[in-house]
PDB file of N, CA and C in Angstrom:
ATOM      1  N   MET P   1      86.251  92.601 104.671  1.00 94.00           N
ATOM      2  CA  MET P   1      86.994  93.441 104.754  1.00 94.00           C
ATOM      3  C   MET P   1      85.945  94.756 105.048  1.00 94.00           C
ATOM      4  N   ASN P   2      85.960  95.102 106.601  1.00 97.00           N
ATOM      5  CA  ASN P   2      85.599  96.378 107.352  1.00 97.00           C
ATOM      6  C   ASN P   2      86.570  97.798 106.378  1.00 97.00           C
ATOM      7  N   ALA P   3      85.387  98.628 106.974  1.00 97.00           N
ATOM      8  CA  ALA P   3      85.956 100.020 106.606  1.00 97.00           C
ATOM      9  C   ALA P   3      87.694 100.295 107.063  1.00 97.00           C
ATOM     10  N   ARG P   4      87.756  99.887 108.147  1.00 98.00           N
ATOM     11  CA  ARG P   4      89.370 100.385 108.556  1.00 98.00           C
ATOM     12  C   ARG P   4      90.365  99.447 108.175  1.00 98.00           C
ATOM     13  N   GLN P   5      90.405  98.133 107.478  1.00 98.00           N
ATOM     14  CA  GLN P   5      90.654  97.166 106.876  1.00 98.00           C
ATOM     15  C   GLN P   5      90.970  97.679 105.341  1.00 98.00           C
ATOM     16  N   PHE P   6      90.121  98.125 104.656  1.00 98.00           N
ATOM     17  CA  PHE P   6      90.139  98.729 103.226  1.00 98.00           C
ATOM     18  C   PHE P   6      91.047  99.574 103.468  1.00 98.00           C
ATOM     19  N   PHE P   7      90.950 100.830 104.555  1.00 98.00           N
ATOM     20  CA  PHE P   7      92.094 101.931 104.533  1.00 98.00           C
ATOM     21  C   PHE P   7      93.348 101.310 104.590  1.00 98.00           C
ATOM     22  N   ASP P   8      93.498 100.119 105.307  1.00 99.00           N
ATOM     23  CA  ASP P   8      94.971 100.286 105.982  1.00 99.00           C
ATOM     24  C   ASP P   8      95.487  99.258 104.658  1.00 99.00           C
ATOM     25  N   LYS P   9      94.854  98.782 104.075  1.00 99.00           N
ATOM     26  CA  LYS P   9      95.146  98.316 102.927  1.00 99.00           C
ATOM     27  C   LYS P   9      95.510  99.148 101.316  1.00 99.00           C
ATOM     28  N   VAL P  10      94.762 100.065 101.544  1.00 99.00           N
ATOM     29  CA  VAL P  10      94.976 101.195 100.284  1.00 99.00           C
ATOM     30  C   VAL P  10      95.730 102.038 100.860  1.00 99.00           C
ATOM     31  N   VAL P  11      96.399 102.302 102.156  1.00 99.00           N
ATOM     32  CA  VAL P  11      97.799 103.202 102.105  1.00 99.00           C
ATOM     33  C   VAL P  11      99.126 101.854 102.143  1.00 99.00           C
ATOM     34  N   GLU P  12      98.794 100.428 102.169  1.00 99.00           N
ATOM     35  CA  GLU P  12     100.027  99.718 101.881  1.00 99.00           C
ATOM     36  C   GLU P  12     100.336  99.523 100.320  1.00 99.00           C
ATOM     37  N   MET P  13      99.527  99.511  99.455  1.00 98.00           N
ATOM     38  CA  MET P  13      98.960  99.831  98.368  1.00 98.00           C
ATOM     39  C   MET P  13      99.781 100.945  98.154  1.00 98.00           C
ATOM     40  N   ARG P  14      99.796 102.416  98.343  1.00 99.00           N
ATOM     41  CA  ARG P  14     100.108 103.047  98.097  1.00 99.00           C
ATOM     42  C   ARG P  14     101.287 103.563  98.722  1.00 99.00           C
ATOM     43  N   ARG P  15     102.080 102.984  99.499  1.00 99.00           N
ATOM     44  CA  ARG P  15     103.315 102.748 100.271  1.00 99.00           C
ATOM     45  C   ARG P  15     104.152 101.600  98.786  1.00 99.00           C
ATOM     46  N   LEU P  16     103.407 100.410  98.670  1.00 99.00           N
ATOM     47  CA  LEU P  16     104.295  99.532  97.740  1.00 99.00           C
ATOM     48  C   LEU P  16     104.426 100.400  96.409  1.00 99.00           C
ATOM     49  N   GLN P  17     103.568 101.325  95.919  1.00 98.00           N
ATOM     50  CA  GLN P  17     103.559 101.972  94.771  1.00 98.00           C
ATOM     51  C   GLN P  17     104.365 103.120  94.964  1.00 98.00           C
ATOM     52  N   LYS P  18     104.830 103.711  95.769  1.00 98.00           N
ATOM     53  CA  LYS P  18     105.872 104.334  96.038  1.00 98.00           C
ATOM     54  C   LYS P  18     107.041 104.171  95.924  1.00 98.00           C
ATOM     55  N   GLU P  19     107.235 102.597  96.455  1.00 98.00           N
ATOM     56  CA  GLU P  19     108.715 102.484  96.806  1.00 98.00           C
ATOM     57  C   GLU P  19     109.102 101.873  95.559  1.00 98.00           C
ATOM     58  N   TYR P  20     108.218 101.030  95.101  1.00 98.00           N
ATOM     59  CA  TYR P  20     107.924 100.659  93.647  1.00 98.00           C
ATOM     60  C   TYR P  20     108.888 101.910  92.130  1.00 98.00           C
ATOM     61  N   PHE P  21     108.272 102.950  92.176  1.00 98.00           N
ATOM     62  CA  PHE P  21     109.183 104.418  91.323  1.00 98.00           C
ATOM     63  C   PHE P  21     110.040 104.443  92.518  1.00 98.00           C
ATOM     64  N   LYS P  22     110.689 104.396  93.417  1.00 98.00           N
ATOM     65  CA  LYS P  22     111.708 105.074  93.843  1.00 98.00           C
ATOM     66  C   LYS P  22     112.878 103.672  93.459  1.00 98.00           C
ATOM     67  N   SER P  23     112.816 102.281  93.315  1.00 98.00           N
ATOM     68  CA  SER P  23     113.208 101.553  93.714  1.00 98.00           C
ATOM     69  C   SER P  23     113.425 100.727  91.990  1.00 98.00           C
ATOM     70  N   ARG P  24     112.296 100.861  91.781  1.00 98.00           N
ATOM     71  CA  ARG P  24     111.980 100.241  90.033  1.00 98.00           C
ATOM     72  C   ARG P  24     112.081  98.269  90.967  1.00 98.00           C
ATOM     73  N   SER P  25     112.419  97.924  91.705  1.00 98.00           N
ATOM     74  CA  SER P  25     112.149  96.379  92.171  1.00 98.00           C
ATOM     75  C   SER P  25     111.302  95.491  91.861  1.00 98.00           C
ATOM     76  N   HIS P  26     111.542  94.920  90.891  1.00 98.00           N
ATOM     77  CA  HIS P  26     110.246  93.657  90.538  1.00 98.00           C
ATOM     78  C   HIS P  26     109.536  93.103  91.364  1.00 98.00           C
ATOM     79  N   LEU P  27     110.421  92.877  92.516  1.00 98.00           N
ATOM     80  CA  LEU P  27     109.793  92.482  93.718  1.00 98.00           C
ATOM     81  C   LEU P  27     108.400  93.112  94.840  1.00 98.00           C
ATOM     82  N   THR P  28     108.581  94.270  94.206  1.00 98.00           N
ATOM     83  CA  THR P  28     107.703  95.481  95.246  1.00 98.00           C
ATOM     84  C   THR P  28     106.735  95.752  93.673  1.00 98.00           C
ATOM     85  N   LEU P  29     107.119  95.794  92.839  1.00 98.00           N
ATOM     86  CA  LEU P  29     106.159  95.693  91.910  1.00 98.00           C
ATOM     87  C   LEU P  29     104.733  95.121  91.935  1.00 98.00           C
ATOM     88  N   GLU P  30     105.813  93.349  92.334  1.00 99.00           N
ATOM     89  CA  GLU P  30     104.862  92.228  92.122  1.00 99.00           C
ATOM     90  C   GLU P  30     103.962  92.118  93.255  1.00 99.00           C
ATOM     91  N   LYS P  31     104.266  92.579  94.352  1.00 98.00           N
ATOM     92  CA  LYS P  31     103.425  92.900  95.681  1.00 98.00           C
ATOM     93  C   LYS P  31     102.861  94.094  95.278  1.00 98.00           C
ATOM     94  N   SER P  32     102.881  95.341  94.814  1.00 98.00           N
ATOM     95  CA  SER P  32     101.669  96.110  94.880  1.00 98.00           C
ATOM     96  C   SER P  32     101.005  95.682  93.780  1.00 98.00           C
ATOM     97  N   LYS P  33     101.066  95.390  93.198  1.00 98.00           N
ATOM     98  CA  LYS P  33     100.457  94.393  92.124  1.00 98.00           C
ATOM     99  C   LYS P  33      98.859  93.557  92.468  1.00 98.00           C
ATOM    100  N   ALA P  34      99.758  93.062  93.768  1.00 99.00           N
ATOM    101  CA  ALA P  34      99.155  91.887  94.609  1.00 99.00           C
ATOM    102  C   ALA P  34      97.443  92.589  95.840  1.00 99.00           C
ATOM    103  N   VAL P  35      98.342  93.986  95.900  1.00 99.00           N
ATOM    104  CA  VAL P  35      97.830  94.068  96.720  1.00 99.00           C
ATOM    105  C   VAL P  35      96.447  95.111  95.878  1.00 99.00           C
ATOM    106  N   GLU P  36      96.710  95.705  94.538  1.00 99.00           N
ATOM    107  CA  GLU P  36      96.214  96.166  93.826  1.00 99.00           C
ATOM    108  C   GLU P  36      94.843  95.498  93.839  1.00 99.00           C
ATOM    109  N   ARG P  37      95.264  94.117  93.328  1.00 99.00           N
ATOM    110  CA  ARG P  37      94.077  93.275  92.959  1.00 99.00           C
ATOM    111  C   ARG P  37      93.262  93.106  94.252  1.00 99.00           C
ATOM    112  N   GLU P  38      93.507  92.491  95.403  1.00 98.00           N
ATOM    113  CA  GLU P  38      93.035  92.790  96.508  1.00 98.00           C
ATOM    114  C   GLU P  38      92.079  93.822  96.607  1.00 98.00           C
ATOM    115  N   ILE P  39      92.734  94.914  96.759  1.00 99.00           N
ATOM    116  CA  ILE P  39      91.602  95.861  96.543  1.00 99.00           C
ATOM    117  C   ILE P  39      90.302  96.122  95.387  1.00 99.00           C
ATOM    118  N   ASP P  40      91.439  95.805  94.515  1.00 99.00           N
ATOM    119  CA  ASP P  40      90.084  96.242  93.173  1.00 99.00           C
ATOM    120  C   ASP P  40      88.703  95.070  93.241  1.00 99.00           C
ATOM    121  N   GLN P  41      89.357  93.241  93.989  1.00 99.00           N
ATOM    122  CA  GLN P  41      88.597  92.304  94.274  1.00 99.00           C
ATOM    123  C   GLN P  41      87.188  93.430  95.799  1.00 99.00           C
ATOM    124  N   GLU P  42      87.704  93.831  96.813  1.00 98.00           N
ATOM    125  CA  GLU P  42      86.990  94.477  97.590  1.00 98.00           C
ATOM    126  C   GLU P  42      85.467  95.221  97.368  1.00 98.00           C
ATOM    127  N   ILE P  43      86.277  96.048  96.275  1.00 98.00           N
ATOM    128  CA  ILE P  43      85.284  96.843  95.564  1.00 98.00           C
ATOM    129  C   ILE P  43      84.886  96.202  95.255  1.00 98.00           C
ATOM    130  N   LYS P  44      84.989  95.314  94.265  1.00 98.00           N
ATOM    131  CA  LYS P  44      83.417  94.837  93.325  1.00 98.00           C
ATOM    132  C   LYS P  44      82.508  94.505  94.206  1.00 98.00           C
ATOM    133  N   ARG P  45      83.764  93.638  95.692  1.00 98.00           N
ATOM    134  CA  ARG P  45      82.462  92.719  96.306  1.00 98.00           C
ATOM    135  C   ARG P  45      81.764  94.103  96.734  1.00 98.00           C
ATOM    136  N   VAL P  46      81.668  95.355  97.332  1.00 98.00           N
ATOM    137  CA  VAL P  46      80.932  95.872  97.571  1.00 98.00           C
ATOM    138  C   VAL P  46      80.113  96.436  96.605  1.00 98.00           C
ATOM    139  N   GLN P  47      80.242  96.648  95.577  1.00 97.00           N
ATOM    140  CA  GLN P  47      79.843  96.930  94.384  1.00 97.00           C
ATOM    141  C   GLN P  47      77.907  95.844  94.162  1.00 97.00           C
ATOM    142  N   ASP P  48      79.121  95.056  94.220  1.00 97.00           N
ATOM    143  CA  ASP P  48      77.739  93.737  94.051  1.00 97.00           C
ATOM    144  C   ASP P  48      76.778  93.843  95.242  1.00 97.00           C
ATOM    145  N   ILE P  49      77.622  94.281  96.430  1.00 97.00           N
ATOM    146  CA  ILE P  49      76.541  94.919  97.665  1.00 97.00           C
ATOM    147  C   ILE P  49      75.732  94.964  97.313  1.00 97.00           C
ATOM    148  N   GLU P  50      75.778  96.563  96.826  1.00 96.00           N
ATOM    149  CA  GLU P  50      75.353  98.062  96.145  1.00 96.00           C
ATOM    150  C   GLU P  50      74.234  97.419  95.415  1.00 96.00           C
ATOM    151  N   ALA P  51      74.672  96.721  94.233  1.00 94.00           N
ATOM    152  CA  ALA P  51      73.871  96.701  93.476  1.00 94.00           C
ATOM    153  C   ALA P  51      72.784  95.520  93.864  1.00 94.00           C
ATOM    154  N   ALA P  52      73.062  94.502  94.726  1.00 93.00           N
ATOM    155  CA  ALA P  52      71.568  93.299  94.979  1.00 93.00           C
ATOM    156  C   ALA P  52      70.775  94.563  95.786  1.00 93.00           C
ATOM    157  N   ASN P  53      71.588  95.169  96.806  1.00 94.00           N
ATOM    158  CA  ASN P  53      70.166  95.463  96.906  1.00 94.00           C
ATOM    159  C   ASN P  53      69.139  97.374  97.178  1.00 94.00           C
ATOM    160  N   ARG P  54      69.708  98.262  95.865  1.00 92.00           N
ATOM    161  CA  ARG P  54      69.208  98.569  94.719  1.00 92.00           C
ATOM    162  C   ARG P  54      67.623  98.091  94.258  1.00 92.00           C
ATOM    163  N   PRO P  55      66.975  99.383  94.554  1.00 89.00           N
ATOM    164  CA  PRO P  55      65.609  98.612  93.872  1.00 89.00           C
ATOM    165  C   PRO P  55      65.448  98.576  92.717  1.00 89.00           C
ATOM    166  N   PRO P  56      64.808  97.952  91.625  1.00 85.00           N
ATOM    167  CA  PRO P  56      64.683  97.986  90.256  1.00 85.00           C
ATOM    168  C   PRO P  56      64.032  99.099  90.025  1.00 85.00           C
ATOM    169  N   GLU P  57      64.942  99.847  88.904  1.00 82.00           N
ATOM    170  CA  GLU P  57      64.550 101.209  87.756  1.00 82.00           C
ATOM    171  C   GLU P  57      63.349 100.395  87.644  1.00 82.00           C
ATOM    172  N   PRO P  58      62.024 101.763  87.645  1.00 82.00           N
ATOM    173  CA  PRO P  58      60.989 101.211  86.704  1.00 82.00           C
ATOM    174  C   PRO P  58      60.921 101.776  85.416  1.00 82.00           C
ATOM    175  N   ASN P  59      60.237 101.293  84.790  1.00 82.00           N
ATOM    176  CA  ASN P  59      60.341 101.015  83.538  1.00 82.00           C
ATOM    177  C   ASN P  59      58.925 101.680  83.016  1.00 82.00           C
ATOM    178  N   LEU P  60      59.321 103.169  82.579  1.00 79.00           N
ATOM    179  CA  LEU P  60      58.578 104.168  81.834  1.00 79.00           C
ATOM    180  C   LEU P  60      57.729 103.581  80.792  1.00 79.00           C
ATOM    181  N   PHE P  61      58.185 102.502  80.338  1.00 81.00           N
ATOM    182  CA  PHE P  61      57.120 102.227  78.930  1.00 81.00           C
ATOM    183  C   PHE P  61      56.075 101.023  79.206  1.00 81.00           C
ATOM    184  N   ASN P  62      56.472 100.570  80.631  1.00 72.00           N
ATOM    185  CA  ASN P  62      55.331  99.320  80.705  1.00 72.00           C
ATOM    186  C   ASN P  62      54.392  99.454  82.190  1.00 72.00           C
ATOM    187  N   GLN P  63      53.934 100.697  82.233  1.00 62.00           N
ATOM    188  CA  GLN P  63      53.423 100.772  82.620  1.00 62.00           C
ATOM    189  C   GLN P  63      51.456 100.986  82.589  1.00 62.00           C
TER     190      GLN P  63
END
């Protein structure tokens, strides 16, 4: 997912959340939760990439 797709997905998530709190529709809640899971998965994916690319921290005790 690129930055634009992520932005669009967050916009959709917020729209669904607002719609749910207005209507309390079970269907809208399920859609909102599904999009939230997608956002959470994307955040984890990017965090994992960043962690893999981060140089290891030096250990002061093993020098």
